[in-house]
Tab-separated table of C-alpha atoms and ligand atoms in Angstrom:
chain	number	residue	atom	x	y	z
N	134	MET	CA	8.834	20.841	-15.943
N	135	THR	CA	8.294	23.730	-13.605
N	136	ALA	CA	5.190	24.285	-11.509
N	137	PRO	CA	2.408	25.990	-13.511
N	138	VAL	CA	1.446	29.580	-12.762
N	139	LEU	CA	-2.070	29.450	-11.302
N	140	PRO	CA	-4.417	32.416	-10.877
N	141	GLY	CA	-5.247	33.053	-7.220
N	142	TRP	CA	-2.405	30.896	-5.953
N	143	GLU	CA	1.257	31.450	-5.139
N	144	HIS	CA	3.697	28.628	-5.689
N	145	VAL	CA	5.524	27.804	-2.442
N	146	TYR	CA	7.164	24.431	-2.855
N	147	SER	CA	7.818	21.614	-5.286
N	148	GLY	CA	8.651	18.106	-4.182
N	149	LYS	CA	9.625	15.363	-6.550
N	150	VAL	CA	6.056	14.874	-7.747
N	151	ARG	CA	3.757	17.486	-6.200
N	152	ASP	CA	3.646	21.292	-6.401
N	153	LEU	CA	2.270	23.194	-3.418
N	154	TYR	CA	0.626	26.610	-3.530
N	155	ARG	CA	-0.827	28.961	-0.972
N	156	PRO	CA	-3.733	31.306	-1.597
N	157	ALA	CA	-2.668	34.681	-3.002
N	158	ALA	CA	-5.426	36.293	-0.903
N	159	PRO	CA	-7.348	35.065	2.167
N	160	HIS	CA	-9.203	31.894	1.140
N	161	PRO	CA	-12.870	31.279	2.050
N	162	ASP	CA	-11.874	27.863	3.446
N	163	GLY	CA	-9.240	29.326	5.734
N	164	ASP	CA	-5.701	28.045	6.096
N	165	VAL	CA	-5.387	25.885	2.985
N	166	VAL	CA	-2.830	24.759	0.448
N	167	LEU	CA	-3.349	23.668	-3.133
N	168	VAL	CA	-1.720	20.306	-3.711
N	169	VAL	CA	-1.093	19.702	-7.414
N	170	ALA	CA	0.081	16.284	-8.598
N	171	SER	CA	2.308	16.650	-11.647
N	172	ASP	CA	3.076	13.977	-14.245
N	173	ARG	CA	6.653	13.810	-12.973
N	174	ILE	CA	7.996	10.416	-12.077
N	175	SER	CA	10.895	9.681	-9.786
N	176	ALA	CA	13.045	6.591	-9.466
N	177	TYR	CA	16.104	5.907	-7.343
N	178	ASP	CA	15.597	9.336	-5.710
N	179	HIS	CA	15.887	11.154	-9.033
N	180	VAL	CA	13.135	12.978	-10.855
N	181	LEU	CA	13.244	11.718	-14.446
N	182	PRO	CA	13.282	14.178	-17.345
N	183	THR	CA	10.318	12.464	-19.068
N	184	PRO	CA	6.812	12.851	-17.636
N	185	ILE	CA	4.178	10.088	-17.659
N	186	PRO	CA	1.089	11.680	-19.238
N	187	GLY	CA	-1.969	11.377	-17.009
N	188	LYS	CA	-0.028	10.206	-13.952
N	189	GLY	CA	-0.963	13.249	-11.848
N	190	GLU	CA	-4.634	12.579	-12.508
N	191	VAL	CA	-4.338	8.915	-11.607
N	192	LEU	CA	-2.586	9.741	-8.325
N	193	THR	CA	-5.249	12.289	-7.457
N	194	ARG	CA	-8.179	10.035	-8.407
N	195	LEU	CA	-6.778	7.197	-6.327
N	196	SER	CA	-5.948	9.369	-3.328
N	197	LEU	CA	-9.428	10.913	-3.252
N	198	TRP	CA	-11.015	7.491	-3.439
N	199	TRP	CA	-8.842	6.115	-0.665
N	200	PHE	CA	-9.440	9.117	1.591
N	201	GLU	CA	-13.130	8.168	1.387
N	202	GLN	CA	-12.465	4.508	2.169
N	203	LEU	CA	-10.532	5.608	5.252
N	204	ALA	CA	-12.799	8.421	6.428
N	205	ASP	CA	-14.110	6.526	9.454
N	206	ILE	CA	-10.548	5.870	10.625
N	207	VAL	CA	-8.852	9.226	10.069
N	208	PRO	CA	-9.806	12.657	8.703
N	209	SER	CA	-8.093	13.633	5.441
N	210	HIS	CA	-6.674	16.997	4.510
N	211	VAL	CA	-8.977	17.415	1.500
N	212	VAL	CA	-11.213	20.483	1.684
N	213	SER	CA	-12.535	20.919	-1.859
N	214	LEU	CA	-11.863	20.291	-5.529
N	215	ASP	CA	-12.546	23.907	-6.430
N	216	VAL	CA	-9.209	24.345	-8.235
N	217	PRO	CA	-7.918	26.378	-11.197
N	218	ASP	CA	-8.990	25.050	-14.627
N	219	ALA	CA	-5.434	24.297	-15.657
N	220	VAL	CA	-5.093	21.622	-12.942
N	221	VAL	CA	-8.620	20.210	-12.683
N	222	GLY	CA	-8.430	16.482	-11.978
N	223	ARG	CA	-4.995	16.583	-10.480
N	224	ALA	CA	-5.291	19.128	-7.698
N	225	MET	CA	-7.016	19.338	-4.328
N	226	VAL	CA	-7.540	22.227	-1.938
N	227	CYS	CA	-6.310	20.888	1.395
N	228	ARG	CA	-6.007	22.020	4.982
N	229	ARG	CA	-2.493	23.198	5.567
N	230	LEU	CA	-0.915	20.796	8.026
N	231	GLU	CA	2.206	20.867	10.177
N	232	MET	CA	3.604	17.675	8.700
N	233	PHE	CA	5.328	15.238	11.062
N	234	PRO	CA	8.916	14.736	9.871
N	235	VAL	CA	8.353	10.996	9.609
N	236	GLU	CA	7.136	8.790	6.812
N	237	CYS	CA	4.748	6.292	8.360
N	238	VAL	CA	5.282	3.009	6.558
N	239	ALA	CA	3.329	-0.189	7.101
N	240	ARG	CA	4.522	-3.476	5.640
N	241	GLY	CA	2.563	-6.669	5.308
N	242	TYR	CA	5.174	-8.320	3.103
N	243	LEU	CA	8.935	-8.320	2.982
N	244	THR	CA	10.724	-6.681	0.045
N	245	GLY	CA	12.892	-3.690	-0.865
N	246	SER	CA	14.689	-1.965	1.995
N	247	GLY	CA	12.767	-4.136	4.469
N	248	LEU	CA	14.229	-7.294	3.017
N	249	VAL	CA	17.727	-5.798	2.966
N	250	GLU	CA	17.465	-4.974	6.673
N	251	TYR	CA	15.967	-8.346	7.500
N	252	ARG	CA	18.859	-10.120	5.856
N	253	GLU	CA	21.307	-8.090	7.931
N	254	GLY	CA	19.702	-8.661	11.335
N	255	GLN	CA	16.380	-10.531	11.120
N	256	ALA	CA	14.528	-7.344	12.005
N	257	VAL	CA	13.097	-4.312	10.203
N	258	CYS	CA	13.226	-0.907	11.914
N	259	GLY	CA	13.850	-2.684	15.203
N	260	VAL	CA	10.889	-5.060	14.796
N	261	PRO	CA	12.177	-8.613	15.244
N	262	LEU	CA	10.914	-11.153	12.722
N	263	PRO	CA	10.958	-14.952	12.552
N	264	PRO	CA	13.728	-16.728	10.646
N	265	GLY	CA	13.300	-18.164	7.177
N	266	LEU	CA	11.606	-15.215	5.457
N	267	GLY	CA	12.652	-14.117	1.972
N	268	GLU	CA	11.673	-11.991	-0.990
N	269	ALA	CA	7.928	-11.226	-0.928
N	270	SER	CA	7.251	-13.323	2.188
N	271	ARG	CA	4.033	-12.464	3.950
N	272	LEU	CA	4.815	-11.226	7.467
N	273	PRO	CA	3.168	-12.918	10.466
N	274	GLU	CA	1.405	-9.594	10.999
N	275	PRO	CA	1.781	-6.138	9.450
N	276	ILE	CA	4.530	-4.024	11.011
N	277	PHE	CA	5.228	-0.296	11.409
N	278	THR	CA	8.540	0.607	9.767
N	279	PRO	CA	8.949	4.394	9.847
N	280	ALA	CA	11.449	6.369	7.807
N	281	SER	CA	12.941	9.786	8.263
N	282	LYS	CA	11.882	12.319	5.648
N	283	ALA	CA	14.900	13.144	3.491
N	284	GLU	CA	15.633	16.384	1.671
N	285	ILE	CA	15.186	16.326	-2.111
N	286	GLY	CA	17.855	14.105	-3.647
N	287	ASP	CA	18.484	12.266	-0.396
N	288	HIS	CA	17.362	8.801	0.464
N	289	ASP	CA	14.678	8.278	3.107
N	290	GLU	CA	16.211	6.277	5.898
N	291	ASN	CA	14.491	3.539	7.876
N	292	ILE	CA	14.350	4.356	11.582
N	293	THR	CA	13.082	2.545	14.655
N	294	PHE	CA	9.922	3.243	16.604
N	295	GLU	CA	12.200	4.407	19.437
N	296	ALA	CA	13.717	7.038	17.144
N	297	VAL	CA	10.214	8.307	16.302
N	298	ALA	CA	9.365	8.382	20.018
N	299	GLU	CA	12.486	10.441	20.682
N	300	ARG	CA	11.516	12.964	18.046
N	301	LEU	CA	7.776	13.230	18.584
N	302	GLY	CA	7.194	11.851	22.065
N	303	ARG	CA	6.121	8.328	22.918
N	304	GLU	CA	2.410	8.954	22.935
N	305	ARG	CA	2.397	10.650	19.548
N	306	ALA	CA	4.629	7.961	18.089
N	307	ALA	CA	2.342	5.216	19.372
N	308	GLY	CA	-0.661	7.069	17.999
N	309	LEU	CA	0.861	7.320	14.541
N	310	ARG	CA	1.902	3.684	14.607
N	311	ASP	CA	-1.597	2.512	15.537
N	312	LEU	CA	-3.214	4.731	12.923
N	313	THR	CA	-0.779	3.546	10.255
N	314	LEU	CA	-1.494	-0.107	11.012
N	315	ARG	CA	-5.257	0.427	11.092
N	316	ILE	CA	-5.129	2.188	7.739
N	317	TYR	CA	-2.965	-0.555	6.288
N	318	ALA	CA	-5.367	-3.240	7.514
N	319	ARG	CA	-8.318	-1.460	5.920
N	320	ALA	CA	-6.418	-0.851	2.673
N	321	ALA	CA	-5.306	-4.465	2.456
N	322	GLU	CA	-8.871	-5.642	2.953
N	323	VAL	CA	-10.339	-3.224	0.385
N	324	ALA	CA	-7.644	-3.888	-2.231
N	325	ALA	CA	-7.978	-7.650	-1.798
N	326	ARG	CA	-11.518	-7.374	-3.195
N	327	SER	CA	-9.916	-6.098	-6.424
N	328	GLY	CA	-7.326	-8.841	-6.480
N	329	ILE	CA	-4.540	-6.545	-5.334
N	330	ILE	CA	-2.086	-7.146	-2.524
N	331	VAL	CA	-0.870	-4.004	-0.780
N	332	ALA	CA	2.618	-5.185	0.088
N	333	ASP	CA	3.505	-1.955	1.858
N	334	THR	CA	2.516	1.679	1.927
N	335	LYS	CA	3.833	5.024	3.074
N	336	LEU	CA	1.590	7.565	4.801
N	337	GLU	CA	2.209	11.143	5.851
N	338	PHE	CA	0.335	12.703	8.729
N	339	GLY	CA	0.216	16.240	10.005
N	340	LEU	CA	-1.390	18.332	12.692
N	341	GLY	CA	-4.472	20.317	11.763
N	342	PRO	CA	-5.200	23.773	13.207
N	343	GLY	CA	-7.089	22.223	16.144
N	344	GLY	CA	-4.180	19.935	16.990
N	345	ASP	CA	-5.899	16.885	15.495
N	346	VAL	CA	-3.959	14.280	13.497
N	347	VAL	CA	-4.886	14.436	9.810
N	348	LEU	CA	-3.887	12.206	6.899
N	349	GLY	CA	-2.126	14.347	4.285
N	350	ASP	CA	-0.246	14.089	1.027
N	351	GLU	CA	-1.298	11.242	-1.287
N	352	VAL	CA	-2.547	7.861	-0.092
N	353	LEU	CA	-2.263	4.338	-1.385
N	354	THR	CA	-1.116	5.209	-4.893
N	355	PRO	CA	1.409	3.217	-6.916
N	356	ASP	CA	3.962	5.912	-5.981
N	357	SER	CA	3.503	5.477	-2.246
N	358	SER	CA	2.729	1.763	-2.159
N	359	ARG	CA	3.689	-1.565	-3.626
N	360	PHE	CA	0.662	-3.128	-5.286
N	361	TRP	CA	0.983	-6.725	-6.432
N	362	PRO	CA	-1.543	-8.719	-8.440
N	363	ALA	CA	-2.887	-11.349	-6.017
N	364	ASP	CA	-3.230	-13.995	-8.701
N	365	GLY	CA	0.216	-15.303	-9.377
N	366	TYR	CA	1.557	-14.170	-6.009
N	367	ALA	CA	4.455	-16.459	-5.253
N	368	PRO	CA	6.893	-15.671	-2.450
N	369	GLY	CA	10.553	-16.370	-3.096
N	370	ARG	CA	10.823	-14.141	-6.151
N	371	VAL	CA	10.350	-10.477	-6.987
N	372	GLN	CA	6.649	-9.868	-7.694
N	373	PRO	CA	5.427	-8.012	-10.777
N	374	SER	CA	3.888	-4.775	-9.583
N	375	PHE	CA	1.633	-1.921	-10.644
N	376	ASP	CA	4.284	0.693	-10.421
N	377	LYS	CA	7.556	1.900	-11.776
N	378	GLN	CA	8.920	-1.516	-12.528
N	379	PHE	CA	9.366	-0.819	-16.248
N	380	VAL	CA	11.107	2.425	-15.455
N	381	ARG	CA	13.415	0.852	-12.894
N	382	ASP	CA	14.174	-2.117	-15.137
N	383	TRP	CA	15.016	0.116	-18.073
N	384	LEU	CA	17.094	2.557	-16.006
N	385	THR	CA	19.222	-0.261	-14.634
N	386	SER	CA	19.573	-2.007	-18.026
N	387	PRO	CA	22.639	-1.484	-20.202
N	388	GLU	CA	20.356	0.140	-22.770
N	389	SER	CA	19.925	3.266	-20.640
N	390	GLY	CA	23.635	3.525	-19.918
N	391	TRP	CA	22.779	5.304	-16.673
N	392	ASP	CA	25.241	5.287	-13.738
N	393	ARG	CA	22.628	6.214	-11.052
N	394	VAL	CA	24.621	9.329	-10.223
N	395	SER	CA	24.440	11.735	-13.163
N	396	PRO	CA	21.070	13.175	-14.216
N	397	PRO	CA	18.929	10.287	-15.515
N	398	PRO	CA	18.326	9.942	-19.279
N	399	ALA	CA	15.014	10.521	-21.066
N	400	LEU	CA	12.709	7.504	-21.086
N	401	PRO	CA	11.960	5.770	-24.394
N	402	ASP	CA	8.349	6.001	-25.615
N	403	ASP	CA	7.462	2.382	-24.982
N	404	VAL	CA	8.601	2.629	-21.348
N	405	VAL	CA	6.461	5.747	-20.938
N	406	GLN	CA	3.424	4.040	-22.493
N	407	ARG	CA	3.732	0.855	-20.498
N	408	THR	CA	4.225	2.764	-17.259
N	409	ARG	CA	1.202	4.913	-18.014
N	410	GLU	CA	-0.850	1.759	-18.604
N	411	ARG	CA	0.307	0.273	-15.298
N	412	TYR	CA	-0.817	3.341	-13.364
N	413	LEU	CA	-4.167	3.374	-15.159
N	414	GLU	CA	-4.675	-0.331	-14.582
N	415	ALA	CA	-4.063	0.025	-10.855
N	416	ALA	CA	-6.617	2.836	-10.629
N	417	ASP	CA	-9.203	1.058	-12.788
N	418	ARG	CA	-8.902	-2.155	-10.829
N	419	LEU	CA	-9.346	-0.386	-7.507
N	420	VAL	CA	-11.789	2.393	-8.231
N	421	GLY	CA	-13.525	0.646	-11.147
L	186	ATP	P1	9.350	15.757	0.308
L	186	ATP	O1	8.136	15.073	0.888
L	186	ATP	O2	10.585	15.513	1.097
L	186	ATP	O3	9.144	17.166	-0.069
L	186	ATP	P2	8.648	14.528	-2.050
L	186	ATP	O4	9.482	14.535	-3.229
L	186	ATP	O5	8.011	13.271	-1.585
L	186	ATP	O6	9.624	15.039	-0.992
L	186	ATP	P3	6.155	15.561	-2.918
L	186	ATP	O7	5.405	14.376	-2.442
L	186	ATP	O8	6.350	15.741	-4.366
L	186	ATP	O9	7.535	15.639	-2.144
L	186	ATP	O10	5.506	16.900	-2.386
L	186	ATP	C1	4.480	16.956	-1.473
L	186	ATP	C2	4.911	17.744	-0.252
L	186	ATP	O11	3.786	18.362	0.339
L	186	ATP	C3	5.511	16.838	0.809
L	186	ATP	O12	6.595	17.516	1.421
L	186	ATP	C4	4.364	16.682	1.812
L	186	ATP	O13	4.825	16.416	3.108
L	186	ATP	C5	3.701	18.037	1.717
L	186	ATP	N1	2.280	18.062	2.061
L	186	ATP	C6	1.328	17.179	1.679
L	186	ATP	N2	0.115	17.517	2.169
L	186	ATP	C7	0.293	18.659	2.884
L	186	ATP	C8	-0.582	19.514	3.641
L	186	ATP	N3	-1.905	19.271	3.751
L	186	ATP	N4	-0.046	20.595	4.262
L	186	ATP	C9	1.279	20.857	4.142
L	186	ATP	N5	2.164	20.109	3.445
L	186	ATP	C10	1.681	19.011	2.814
L	187	MG	MG1	6.078	12.743	-1.220
């Protein structure tokens, strides 16, 4: 599943899910990149060999909608949807940003790597928390739990606010933390109207040409966030979620026979279909 050849654009980079292009000739909108969301799916830091049809479109539709919901808080990198025919619906022309080398994560609930850390030291990324919390507990208030951006194949690592301040300066770090928490608060409020809990979310910011902080990448998709159905929310157990749960469950089942080290196996059809439906359901519930 290589990046498509697109007229007028030169491929420059492929992450696990997105392909980035730069204009082959000066672009009327200036310093831009084309961000194309593929149907690739990753789990446990591996890109799987089987795509989820329509996933790139869902991610793009959701991101565009969220950028609008957040527009009064932070500018987004989106410039236009004037993209090559082959990628219509799953590509955006964006301002090219100098991305900060930090994933800005906000958590309102405890699960995943947050819960693991909490159990080790009653804190997440240096933020102390009260005793007695467990799987899917709602936190007293949302917290900023940044992670370092890993190279492809590596695991993103939780870091403290102090570590972000060391890298980017204290003022910048505080700015990103405040922005992340404001965006999370808005997202939680908006998603609640659709009966969805945003347990946590990962944001990526960059500097625009004028030195302004801009929200980049994708936002508040099932890939970057944990969405839980609000009805049936019950702390103390793992929540069902609108994401890769089927994929993760299957990959870790004996049926897949996967050791988490060698290249992952192809997904069976029913796992692909059910995952596709989960992504679509999340988008339909939110965007309507
Ligand atoms: P990594 O982020 O480490 O490359 P990834 O697998 O998460 O891994 P993808 O999300 O698939 O990568 O690729 C998107 C890449 O494009 C990310 O590196 C992201 O930081 C970068 N990116 C997103 N928006 C912009 C932008 N406006 N300008 C420059 N880079 C961007
Ligand atoms: Mg990414």
